[in-house]
Coordinates of C-alpha atoms and ligand atoms in Angstrom, one line a residue:
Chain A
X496 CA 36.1 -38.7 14.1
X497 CA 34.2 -38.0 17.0
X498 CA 32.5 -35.1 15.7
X499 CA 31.8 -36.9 12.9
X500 CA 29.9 -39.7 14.6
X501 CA 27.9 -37.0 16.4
X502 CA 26.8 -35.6 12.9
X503 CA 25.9 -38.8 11.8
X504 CA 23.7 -39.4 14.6
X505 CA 22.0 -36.4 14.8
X506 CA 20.7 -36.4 11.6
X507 CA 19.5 -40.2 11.6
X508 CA 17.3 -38.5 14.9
X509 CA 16.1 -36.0 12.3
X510 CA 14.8 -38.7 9.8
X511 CA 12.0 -39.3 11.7
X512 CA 10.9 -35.4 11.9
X513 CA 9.8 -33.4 9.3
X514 CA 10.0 -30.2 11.1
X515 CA 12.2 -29.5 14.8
X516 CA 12.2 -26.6 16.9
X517 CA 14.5 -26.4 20.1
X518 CA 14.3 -23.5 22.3
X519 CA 13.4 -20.8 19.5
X520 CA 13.9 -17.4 21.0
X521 CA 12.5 -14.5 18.5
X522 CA 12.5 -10.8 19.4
X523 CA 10.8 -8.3 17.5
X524 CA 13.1 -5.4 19.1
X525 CA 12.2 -5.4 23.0
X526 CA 9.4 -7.6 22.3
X527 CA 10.2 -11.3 23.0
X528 CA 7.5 -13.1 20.6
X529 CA 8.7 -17.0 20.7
X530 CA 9.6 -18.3 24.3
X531 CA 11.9 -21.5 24.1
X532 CA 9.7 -22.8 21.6
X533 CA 10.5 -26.5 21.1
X534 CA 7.7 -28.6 18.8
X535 CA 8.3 -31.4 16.3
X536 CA 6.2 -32.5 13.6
X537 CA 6.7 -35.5 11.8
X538 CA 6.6 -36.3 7.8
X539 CA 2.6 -36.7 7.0
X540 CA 1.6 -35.3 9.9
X541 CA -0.5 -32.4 10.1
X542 CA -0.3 -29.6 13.1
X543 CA -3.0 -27.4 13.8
X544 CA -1.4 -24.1 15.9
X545 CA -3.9 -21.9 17.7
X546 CA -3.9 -18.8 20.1
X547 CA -5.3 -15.5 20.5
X548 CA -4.1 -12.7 18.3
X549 CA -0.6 -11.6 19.1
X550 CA 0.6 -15.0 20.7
X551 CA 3.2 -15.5 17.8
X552 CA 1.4 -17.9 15.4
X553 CA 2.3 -16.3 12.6
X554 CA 5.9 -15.6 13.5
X555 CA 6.4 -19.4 14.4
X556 CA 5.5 -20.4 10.8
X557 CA 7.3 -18.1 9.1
X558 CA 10.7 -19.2 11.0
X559 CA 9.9 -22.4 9.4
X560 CA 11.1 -21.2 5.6
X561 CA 13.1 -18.1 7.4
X562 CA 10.8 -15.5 6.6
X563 CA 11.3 -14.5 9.7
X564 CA 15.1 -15.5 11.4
X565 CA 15.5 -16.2 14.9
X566 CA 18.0 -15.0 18.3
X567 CA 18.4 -18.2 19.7
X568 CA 17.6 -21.9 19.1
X569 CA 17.3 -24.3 16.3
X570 CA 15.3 -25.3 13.8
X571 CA 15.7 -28.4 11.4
X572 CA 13.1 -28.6 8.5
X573 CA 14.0 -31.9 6.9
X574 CA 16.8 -32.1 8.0
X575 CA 18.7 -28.7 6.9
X576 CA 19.6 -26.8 9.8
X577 CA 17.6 -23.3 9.0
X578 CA 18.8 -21.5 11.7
X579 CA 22.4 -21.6 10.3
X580 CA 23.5 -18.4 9.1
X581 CA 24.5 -20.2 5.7
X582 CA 21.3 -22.5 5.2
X583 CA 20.5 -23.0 1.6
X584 CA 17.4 -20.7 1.5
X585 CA 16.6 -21.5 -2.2
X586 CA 16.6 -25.1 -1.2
X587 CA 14.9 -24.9 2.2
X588 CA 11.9 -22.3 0.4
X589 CA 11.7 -24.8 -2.5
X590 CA 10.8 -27.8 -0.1
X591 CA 8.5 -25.9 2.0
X592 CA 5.3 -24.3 0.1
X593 CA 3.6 -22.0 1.9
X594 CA 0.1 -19.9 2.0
X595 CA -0.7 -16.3 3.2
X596 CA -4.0 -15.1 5.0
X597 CA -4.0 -12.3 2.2
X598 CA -3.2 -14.9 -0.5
X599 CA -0.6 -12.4 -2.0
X600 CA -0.7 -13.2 -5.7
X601 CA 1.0 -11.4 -8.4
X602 CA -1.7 -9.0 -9.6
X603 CA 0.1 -8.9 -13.0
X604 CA 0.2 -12.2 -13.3
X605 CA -3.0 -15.2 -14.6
X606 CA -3.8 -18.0 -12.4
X607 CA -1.6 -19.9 -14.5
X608 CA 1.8 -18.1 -14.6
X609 CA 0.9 -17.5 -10.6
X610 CA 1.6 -21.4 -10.6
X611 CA 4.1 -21.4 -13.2
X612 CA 6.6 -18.5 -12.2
X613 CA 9.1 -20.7 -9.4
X614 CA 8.8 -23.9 -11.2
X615 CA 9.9 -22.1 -14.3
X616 CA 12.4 -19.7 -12.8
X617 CA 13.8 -21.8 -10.4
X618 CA 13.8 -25.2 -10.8
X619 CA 14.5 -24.5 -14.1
X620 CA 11.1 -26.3 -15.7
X621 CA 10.3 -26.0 -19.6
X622 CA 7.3 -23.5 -19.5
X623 CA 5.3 -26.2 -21.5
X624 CA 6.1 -28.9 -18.8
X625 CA 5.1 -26.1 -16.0
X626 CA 2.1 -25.2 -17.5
X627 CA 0.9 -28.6 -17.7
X628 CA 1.9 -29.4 -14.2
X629 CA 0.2 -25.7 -13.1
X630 CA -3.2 -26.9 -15.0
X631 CA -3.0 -30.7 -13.0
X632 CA -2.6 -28.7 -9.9
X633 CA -5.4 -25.6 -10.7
X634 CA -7.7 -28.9 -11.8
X635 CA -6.7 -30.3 -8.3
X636 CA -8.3 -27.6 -6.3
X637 CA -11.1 -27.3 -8.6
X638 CA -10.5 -24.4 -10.7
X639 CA -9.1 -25.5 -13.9
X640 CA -11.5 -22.9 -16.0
X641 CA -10.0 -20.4 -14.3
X642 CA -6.2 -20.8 -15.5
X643 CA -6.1 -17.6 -17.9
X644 CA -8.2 -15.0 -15.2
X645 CA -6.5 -12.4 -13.6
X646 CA -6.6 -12.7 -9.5
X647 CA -8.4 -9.4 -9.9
X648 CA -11.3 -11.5 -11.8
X649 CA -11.2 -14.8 -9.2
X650 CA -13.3 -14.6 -5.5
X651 CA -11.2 -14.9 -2.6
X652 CA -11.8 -18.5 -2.5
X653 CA -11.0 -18.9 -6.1
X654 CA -7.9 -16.7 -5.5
X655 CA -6.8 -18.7 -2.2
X656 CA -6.9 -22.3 -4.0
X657 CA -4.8 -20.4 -6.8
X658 CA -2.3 -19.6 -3.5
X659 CA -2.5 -23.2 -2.7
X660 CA -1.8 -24.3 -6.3
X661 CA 1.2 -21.9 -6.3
X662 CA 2.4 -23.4 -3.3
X663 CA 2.5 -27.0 -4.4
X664 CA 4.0 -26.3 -7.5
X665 CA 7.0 -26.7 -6.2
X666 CA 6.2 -30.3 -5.0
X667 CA 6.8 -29.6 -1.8
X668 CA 7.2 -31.7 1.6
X669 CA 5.7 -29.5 3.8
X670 CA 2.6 -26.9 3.2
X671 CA 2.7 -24.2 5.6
X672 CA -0.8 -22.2 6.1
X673 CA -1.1 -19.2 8.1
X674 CA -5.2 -18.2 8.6
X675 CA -5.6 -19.6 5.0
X676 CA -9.6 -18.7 5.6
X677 CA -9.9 -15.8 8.1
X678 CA -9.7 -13.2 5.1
X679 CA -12.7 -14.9 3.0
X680 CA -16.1 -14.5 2.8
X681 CA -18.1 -17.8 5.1
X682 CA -19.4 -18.9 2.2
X683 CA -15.7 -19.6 0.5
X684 CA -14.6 -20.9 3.7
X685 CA -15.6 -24.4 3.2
X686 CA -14.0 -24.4 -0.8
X687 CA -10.4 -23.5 0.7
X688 CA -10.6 -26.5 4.0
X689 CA -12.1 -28.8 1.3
X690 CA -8.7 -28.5 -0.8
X691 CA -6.5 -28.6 2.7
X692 CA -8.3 -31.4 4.1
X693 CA -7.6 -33.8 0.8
X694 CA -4.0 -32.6 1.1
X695 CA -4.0 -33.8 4.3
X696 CA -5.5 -37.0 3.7
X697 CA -2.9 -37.6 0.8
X698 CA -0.5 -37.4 3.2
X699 CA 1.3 -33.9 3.0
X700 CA 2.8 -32.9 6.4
X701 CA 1.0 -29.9 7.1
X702 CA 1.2 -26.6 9.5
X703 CA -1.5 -24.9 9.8
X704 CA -2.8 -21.6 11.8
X705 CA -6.1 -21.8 11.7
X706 CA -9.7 -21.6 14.0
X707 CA -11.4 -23.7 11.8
X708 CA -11.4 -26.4 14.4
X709 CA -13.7 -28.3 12.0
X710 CA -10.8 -28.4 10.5
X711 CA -8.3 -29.6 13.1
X712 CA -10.6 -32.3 14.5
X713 CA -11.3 -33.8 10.5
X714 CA -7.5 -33.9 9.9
X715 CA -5.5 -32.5 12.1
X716 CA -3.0 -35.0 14.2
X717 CA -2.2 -32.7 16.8
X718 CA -3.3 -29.0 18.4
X719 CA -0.8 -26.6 19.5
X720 CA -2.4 -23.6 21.6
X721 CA -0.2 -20.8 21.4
X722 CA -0.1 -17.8 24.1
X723 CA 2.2 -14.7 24.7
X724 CA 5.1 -16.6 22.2
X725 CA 4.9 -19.6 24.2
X726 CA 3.7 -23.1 23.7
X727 CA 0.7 -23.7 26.2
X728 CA -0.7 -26.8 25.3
X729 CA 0.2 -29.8 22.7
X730 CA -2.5 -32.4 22.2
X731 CA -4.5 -34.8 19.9
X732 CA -7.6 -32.7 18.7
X733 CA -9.9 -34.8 20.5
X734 CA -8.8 -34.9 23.8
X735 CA -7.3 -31.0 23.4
X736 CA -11.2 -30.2 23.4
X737 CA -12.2 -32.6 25.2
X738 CA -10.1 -31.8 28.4
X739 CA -7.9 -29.1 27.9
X740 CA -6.6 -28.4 31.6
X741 CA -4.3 -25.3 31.3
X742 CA -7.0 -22.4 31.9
X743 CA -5.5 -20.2 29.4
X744 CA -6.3 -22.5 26.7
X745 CA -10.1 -23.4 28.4
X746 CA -11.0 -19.3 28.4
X747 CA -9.7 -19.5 24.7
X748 CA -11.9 -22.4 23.7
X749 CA -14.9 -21.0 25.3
X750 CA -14.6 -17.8 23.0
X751 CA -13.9 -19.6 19.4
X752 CA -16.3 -22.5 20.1
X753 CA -19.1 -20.0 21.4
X754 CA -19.3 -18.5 17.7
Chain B
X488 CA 11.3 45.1 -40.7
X489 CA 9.5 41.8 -39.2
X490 CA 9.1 40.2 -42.7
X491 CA 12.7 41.0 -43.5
X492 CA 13.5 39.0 -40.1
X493 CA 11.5 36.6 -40.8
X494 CA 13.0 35.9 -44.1
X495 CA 16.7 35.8 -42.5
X496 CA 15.8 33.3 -39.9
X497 CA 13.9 31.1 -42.5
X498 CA 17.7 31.0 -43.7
X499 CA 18.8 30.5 -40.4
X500 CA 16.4 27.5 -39.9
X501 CA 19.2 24.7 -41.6
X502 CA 21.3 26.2 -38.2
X503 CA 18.2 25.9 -36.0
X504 CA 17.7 22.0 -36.9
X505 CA 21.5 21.6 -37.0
X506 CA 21.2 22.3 -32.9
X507 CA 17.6 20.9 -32.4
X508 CA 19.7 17.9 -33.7
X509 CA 22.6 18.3 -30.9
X510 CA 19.3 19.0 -28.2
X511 CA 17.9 15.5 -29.0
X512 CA 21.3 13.9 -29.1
X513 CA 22.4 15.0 -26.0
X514 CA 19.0 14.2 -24.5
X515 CA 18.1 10.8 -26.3
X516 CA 21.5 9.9 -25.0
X517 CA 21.5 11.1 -21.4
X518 CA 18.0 9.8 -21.2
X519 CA 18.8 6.2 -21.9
X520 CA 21.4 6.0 -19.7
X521 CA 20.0 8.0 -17.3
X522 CA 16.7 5.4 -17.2
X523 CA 19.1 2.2 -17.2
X524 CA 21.3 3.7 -14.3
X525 CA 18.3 5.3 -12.3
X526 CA 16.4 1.5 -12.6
X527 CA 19.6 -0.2 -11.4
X528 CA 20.4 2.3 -8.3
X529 CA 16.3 2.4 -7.6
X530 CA 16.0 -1.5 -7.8
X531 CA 19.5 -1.9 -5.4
X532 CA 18.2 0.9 -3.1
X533 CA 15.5 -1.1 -2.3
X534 CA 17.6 -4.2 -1.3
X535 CA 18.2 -2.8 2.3
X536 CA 22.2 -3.6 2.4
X537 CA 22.8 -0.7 4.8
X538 CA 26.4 1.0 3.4
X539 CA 25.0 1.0 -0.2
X540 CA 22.1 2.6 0.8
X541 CA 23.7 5.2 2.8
X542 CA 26.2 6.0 -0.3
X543 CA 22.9 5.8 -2.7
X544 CA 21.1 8.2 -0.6
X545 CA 24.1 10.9 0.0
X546 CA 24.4 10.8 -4.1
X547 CA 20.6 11.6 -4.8
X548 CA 20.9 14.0 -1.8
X549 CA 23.8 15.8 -3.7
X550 CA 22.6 15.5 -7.0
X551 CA 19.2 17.3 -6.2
X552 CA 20.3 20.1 -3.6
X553 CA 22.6 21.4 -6.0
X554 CA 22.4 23.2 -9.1
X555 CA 22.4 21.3 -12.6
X556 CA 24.7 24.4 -13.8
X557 CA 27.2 23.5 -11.1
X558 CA 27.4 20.3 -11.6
X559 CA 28.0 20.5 -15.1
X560 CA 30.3 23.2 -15.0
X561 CA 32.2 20.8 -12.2
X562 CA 32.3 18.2 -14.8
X563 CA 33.6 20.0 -17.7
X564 CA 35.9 22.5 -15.7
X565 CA 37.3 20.4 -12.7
X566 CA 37.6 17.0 -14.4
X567 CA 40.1 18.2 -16.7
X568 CA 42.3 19.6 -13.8
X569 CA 42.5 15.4 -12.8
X570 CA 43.4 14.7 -15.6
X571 CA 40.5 13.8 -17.5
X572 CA 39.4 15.5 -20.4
X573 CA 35.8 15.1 -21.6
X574 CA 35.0 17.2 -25.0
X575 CA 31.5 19.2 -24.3
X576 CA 29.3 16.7 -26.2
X577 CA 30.7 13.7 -24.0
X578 CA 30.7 16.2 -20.6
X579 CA 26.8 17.5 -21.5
X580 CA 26.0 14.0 -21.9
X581 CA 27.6 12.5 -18.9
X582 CA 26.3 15.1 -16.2
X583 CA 22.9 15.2 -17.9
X584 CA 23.1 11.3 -17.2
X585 CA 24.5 11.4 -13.7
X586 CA 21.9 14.3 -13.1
X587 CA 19.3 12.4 -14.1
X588 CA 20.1 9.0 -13.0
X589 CA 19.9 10.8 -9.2
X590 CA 15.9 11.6 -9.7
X591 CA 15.1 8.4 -12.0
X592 CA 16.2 6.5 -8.9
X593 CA 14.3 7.9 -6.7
X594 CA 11.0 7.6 -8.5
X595 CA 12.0 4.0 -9.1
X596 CA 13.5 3.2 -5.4
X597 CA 9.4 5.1 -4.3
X598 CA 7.4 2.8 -6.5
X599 CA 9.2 -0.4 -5.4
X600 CA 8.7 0.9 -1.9
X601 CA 4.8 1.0 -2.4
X602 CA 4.6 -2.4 -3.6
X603 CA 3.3 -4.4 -0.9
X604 CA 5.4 -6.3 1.5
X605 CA 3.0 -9.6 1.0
X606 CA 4.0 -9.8 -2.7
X607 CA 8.3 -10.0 -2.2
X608 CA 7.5 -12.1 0.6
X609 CA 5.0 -14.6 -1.6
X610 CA 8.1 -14.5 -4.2
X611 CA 10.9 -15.5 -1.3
X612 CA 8.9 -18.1 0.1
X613 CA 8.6 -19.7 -3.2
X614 CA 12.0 -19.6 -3.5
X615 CA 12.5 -17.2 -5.9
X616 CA 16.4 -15.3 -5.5
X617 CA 16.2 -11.3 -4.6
X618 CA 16.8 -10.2 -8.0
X619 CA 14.1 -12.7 -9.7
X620 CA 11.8 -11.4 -7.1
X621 CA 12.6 -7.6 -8.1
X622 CA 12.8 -8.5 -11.6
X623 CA 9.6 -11.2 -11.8
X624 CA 7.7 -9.9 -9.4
X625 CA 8.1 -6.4 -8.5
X626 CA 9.5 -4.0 -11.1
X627 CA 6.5 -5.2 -13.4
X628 CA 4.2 -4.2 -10.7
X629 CA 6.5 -0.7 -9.7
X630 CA 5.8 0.2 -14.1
X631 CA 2.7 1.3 -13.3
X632 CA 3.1 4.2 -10.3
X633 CA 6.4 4.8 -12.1
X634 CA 5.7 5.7 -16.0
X635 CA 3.9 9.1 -15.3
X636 CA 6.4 10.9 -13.3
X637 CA 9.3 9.1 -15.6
X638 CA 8.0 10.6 -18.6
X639 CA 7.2 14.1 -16.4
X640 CA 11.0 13.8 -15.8
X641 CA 12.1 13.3 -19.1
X642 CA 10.5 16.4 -19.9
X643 CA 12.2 18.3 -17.4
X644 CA 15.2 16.8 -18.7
X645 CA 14.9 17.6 -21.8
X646 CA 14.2 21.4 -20.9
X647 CA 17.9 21.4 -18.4
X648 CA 19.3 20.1 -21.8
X649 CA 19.4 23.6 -23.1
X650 CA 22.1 24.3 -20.1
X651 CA 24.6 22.9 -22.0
X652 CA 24.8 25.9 -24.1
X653 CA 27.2 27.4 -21.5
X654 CA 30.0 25.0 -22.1
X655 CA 29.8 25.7 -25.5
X656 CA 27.9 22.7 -27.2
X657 CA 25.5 24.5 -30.4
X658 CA 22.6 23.2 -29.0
X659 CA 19.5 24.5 -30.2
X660 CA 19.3 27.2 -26.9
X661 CA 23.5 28.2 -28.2
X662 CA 21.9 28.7 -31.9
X663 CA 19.5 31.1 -30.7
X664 CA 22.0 33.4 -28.7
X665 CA 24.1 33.1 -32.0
X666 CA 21.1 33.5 -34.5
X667 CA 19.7 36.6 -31.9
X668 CA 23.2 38.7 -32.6
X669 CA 22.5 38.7 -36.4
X670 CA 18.6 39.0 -36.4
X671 CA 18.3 41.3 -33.2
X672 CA 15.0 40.2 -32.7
X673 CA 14.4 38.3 -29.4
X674 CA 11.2 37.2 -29.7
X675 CA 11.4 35.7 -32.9
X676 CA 14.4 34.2 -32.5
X677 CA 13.5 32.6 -28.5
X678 CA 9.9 32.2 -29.7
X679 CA 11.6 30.0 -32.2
X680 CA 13.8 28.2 -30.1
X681 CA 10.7 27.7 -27.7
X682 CA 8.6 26.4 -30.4
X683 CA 11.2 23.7 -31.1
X684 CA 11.6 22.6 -27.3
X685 CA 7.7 22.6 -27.2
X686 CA 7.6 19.7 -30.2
X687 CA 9.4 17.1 -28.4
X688 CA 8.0 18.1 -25.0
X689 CA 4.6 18.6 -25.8
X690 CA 4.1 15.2 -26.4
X691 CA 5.6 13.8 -23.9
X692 CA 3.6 16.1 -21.5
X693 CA 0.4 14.9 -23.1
X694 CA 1.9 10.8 -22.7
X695 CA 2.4 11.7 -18.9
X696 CA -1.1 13.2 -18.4
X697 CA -2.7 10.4 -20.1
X698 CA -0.9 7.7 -18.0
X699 CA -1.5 9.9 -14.6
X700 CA -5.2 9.8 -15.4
X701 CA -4.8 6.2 -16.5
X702 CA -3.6 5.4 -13.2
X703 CA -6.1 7.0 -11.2
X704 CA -8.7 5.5 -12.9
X705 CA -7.2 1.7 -12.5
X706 CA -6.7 2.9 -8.4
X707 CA -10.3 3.8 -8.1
X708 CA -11.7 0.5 -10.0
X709 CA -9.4 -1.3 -7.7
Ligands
ATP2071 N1 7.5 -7.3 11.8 C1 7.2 -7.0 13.1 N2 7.8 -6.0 13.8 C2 7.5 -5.8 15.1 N3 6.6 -6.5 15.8 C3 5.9 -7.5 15.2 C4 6.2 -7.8 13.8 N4 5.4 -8.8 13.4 C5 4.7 -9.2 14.5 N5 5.0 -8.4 15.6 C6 4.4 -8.5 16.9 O1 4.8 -9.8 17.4 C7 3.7 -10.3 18.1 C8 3.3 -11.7 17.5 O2 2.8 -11.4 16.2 P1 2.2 -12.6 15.3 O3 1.8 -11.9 14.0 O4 3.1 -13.7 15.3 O5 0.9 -13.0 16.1 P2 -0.3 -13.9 15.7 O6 -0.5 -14.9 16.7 O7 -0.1 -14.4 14.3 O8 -1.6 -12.9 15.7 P3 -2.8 -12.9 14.8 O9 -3.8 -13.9 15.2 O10 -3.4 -11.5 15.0 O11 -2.4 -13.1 13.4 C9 2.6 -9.3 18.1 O12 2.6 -8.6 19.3 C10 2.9 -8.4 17.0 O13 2.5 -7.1 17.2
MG2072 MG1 -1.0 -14.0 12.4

């Protein structure tokens, strides 16, 4: 009984966050990459995570959809409990979309079927119902003419709003995004923030790794600054510029506002 | 004396086409097989459950460092002393399969291999289950690097088929040593029995070039 009212309230705390990390260990062999990372975000919010290279950005989005599976800790994404050895994968991956720096999309494959392929294969969508949804979504982020290219034929932008498409297909509750732009040309930069941003504004809950702090302050709810696997600094975008005080963060800042 | 050969082999030639018959039989069948099997092992290789990897590895190991004759004479010779007894067809086709199967993995277990990380990682995140990702995502992609050696190894298949001549199955190789004791002729008869393995090979040869160059051409557009 007791236990059971302890279940019960812990997941009425979790209703309230979309996403919950408590002390999240992470080695990669001797290296220790996440340091009793503990953040939350909530549903519709959207978290900007920065840091210099190597600080574990990366690794702590992909613990959110277990790409990546942890030593120690927890982590709730809605409230399945993803660090569990059984945790529903399919389920957890199917509620969480999420988009790579090298967009990673099948090279065999149009824009189109790119969309179409999890919808169809796993949540068990009739390919004329998919490929209707897939062509609302490419129309979405503004590439509907492009449905039948090959990602060969498409410009990194094009191809990285196709990643996006892909990722939403699965109408997702959370978007993850790790350096969605730092692999495109500046000119396609703007093309790919211009589809996150109206995400954002329709309310997804978002994580994002990202410099674009354009970006963060249009958008973003909160700034994480990320250093040596551990969580420096947590703060509304405005006042994390504004008056950052850990001096890690400050030398950071001065180098990706400078350029 | 060469036109008088000639003219007993052209006799001979129902014989000849009798064991080019068995040749392709016993090939067509081990290659089938062989290609189903060799996909399966490849594609489980590359799922990274330690044991089965280990076990994989040790039987490609074993296949390849030992001789084809071996292995078949331990098939048709040894098998029978536990208890089960293969006739020749069914023992050329089985270690010509298990032979095969060993290398057809290995090109397929390679090509997955090269296929980059990024793409089985795009497929898991979007929730896609192992085997959809290997059979949706990957193996298309792994087609490409693996056609040309496949078809280079069905020809070299095809050529170890004339081994099975020693257990005593009248493949086209076994109908020249019989043909070459009535026509004592060797060079006839083998250039015969050459000619015949070159037909089906030479094709196949050509197919594999063609897809080799293919391939480079698509990696340097890329
Ligand atoms: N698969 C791996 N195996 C071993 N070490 C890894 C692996 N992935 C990352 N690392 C190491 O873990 C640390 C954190 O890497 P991570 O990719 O999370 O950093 P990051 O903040 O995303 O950096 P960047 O800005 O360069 O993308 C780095 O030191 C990296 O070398
Ligand atoms: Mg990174």
């Amino acid at each position: 009984m007791v236990e059971n009212i302890e279940a019960i309230a812990g997941t009425d705390g979790m209703d309230s966050k979309m996403i919950q990390f408590r002390q999240v260990n992470k080695w990669f062999g001797s290296l220790h990459v996440l340091r009793d990372v503990t953040l939350e975000v909530a549903p519709s919010e959207v978290a900007v995570i920065c840091g210099p290279s190597g600080s574990g950005k990366s690794t702590l989005i992909r613990c959110i959809n277990r790409l990546e599976p942890i030593r120690s800790g927890e982590i709730f994404v809605d409230g399945m409990a993803v660090h569990e050895r059984n945790a529903d994968l399919i389920r957890l991956r199917t509620e969480v979309g999420f988009v790579f720096q090298q967009f990673n999309l099948y090279p065999h494959m149009t824009a189109l079927e790119n969309v179409t392929l999890a919808p169809i294969k796993v949540r068990r969508q009739k390919p004329a119902e998919a490929a209707a949804l897939g062509r609302d979504l490419l129309a979405k982020v503004g590439i509907a003419e492009k449905a039948g290219s090959y990602p060969a034929q498409l410009s990194g932008g094009q191809q990285q709003r196709v990643a996006i498409a892909r990722g939403l297909a699965m109408q997702p509750k959370i978007m993850l995004f790790d350096e969605p732009t730092s692999a495109l040309d500046p000119e396609m930069i703007n093309e790919v923030l211009e589809v996150m941003i109206q995400l954002a504004k329709d309310g997804m809950t978002m994580v994002v790794v990202t410099h674009e702090m354009g970006f963060a302050r249009e958008v973003g709810h909160k700034v994480i600054f990320m250093d040596e696997g551990q969580i420096v600094e947590t703060a509304p975008p405005e006042q994390f510029f504004k008056s950052a005080r850990n001096e890690r963060t400050l030398m950071f800042l001065s180098k990706i506002l400078s350029h | 004396m060469w036109l008088f050969y000639l003219d007993s082999l052209q006799d001979a030639l129902p014989f000849f086409l009798k064991g080019l018959w068995i040749t392709i039989q016993v090939a067509g069948l081990s290659l089938v097989m062989g290609t189903g099997a060799g996909f399966l092992l490849g594609i489980l290789r590359s799922a990274r459950i330690r044991a089965l990897n280990l076990l994989l590895a040790a039987y490609v190991d074993l296949i390849r460092g030992t001789p084809f004759l071996v292995q078949i004479f331990i098939v048709f010779f040894i098998l029978p002393e536990w208890g089960i007894h293969l006739e020749a067809f069914a023992s050329a086709v089985l270690s010509l399969t298990i032979y095969g199967t060993a290398y057809i993995c290995e090109i397929v277990y390679g090509a997955i291999r090269g296929i980059p990380r990024g793409q089985i990682e795009a497929a898991a995140a979007s929730g896609l289950r192992w085997w959809q990702q290997m059979r949706y995502v990957v193996v298309p992609q792994a087609l490409r690097p693996i056609l040309p050696p496949l078809v280079g190894q069905y020809v070299l298949l095809i050529k170890d088929t004339a081994v099975v001549s020693v257990i005593g199955l009248t493949d086209v190789t076994r109908v020249g040593w019989l043909t070459v004791q009535r026509i004592p002729n060797g060079i006839l008869v083998f250039g015969l029995v050459g000619l015949l393995y070159f037909l089906i090979c030479y094709p196949l040869v050509y197919l594999s070039n063609r897809l080799e160059a293919r391939l480079k051409v698509e990696e340097s557009t890329l």
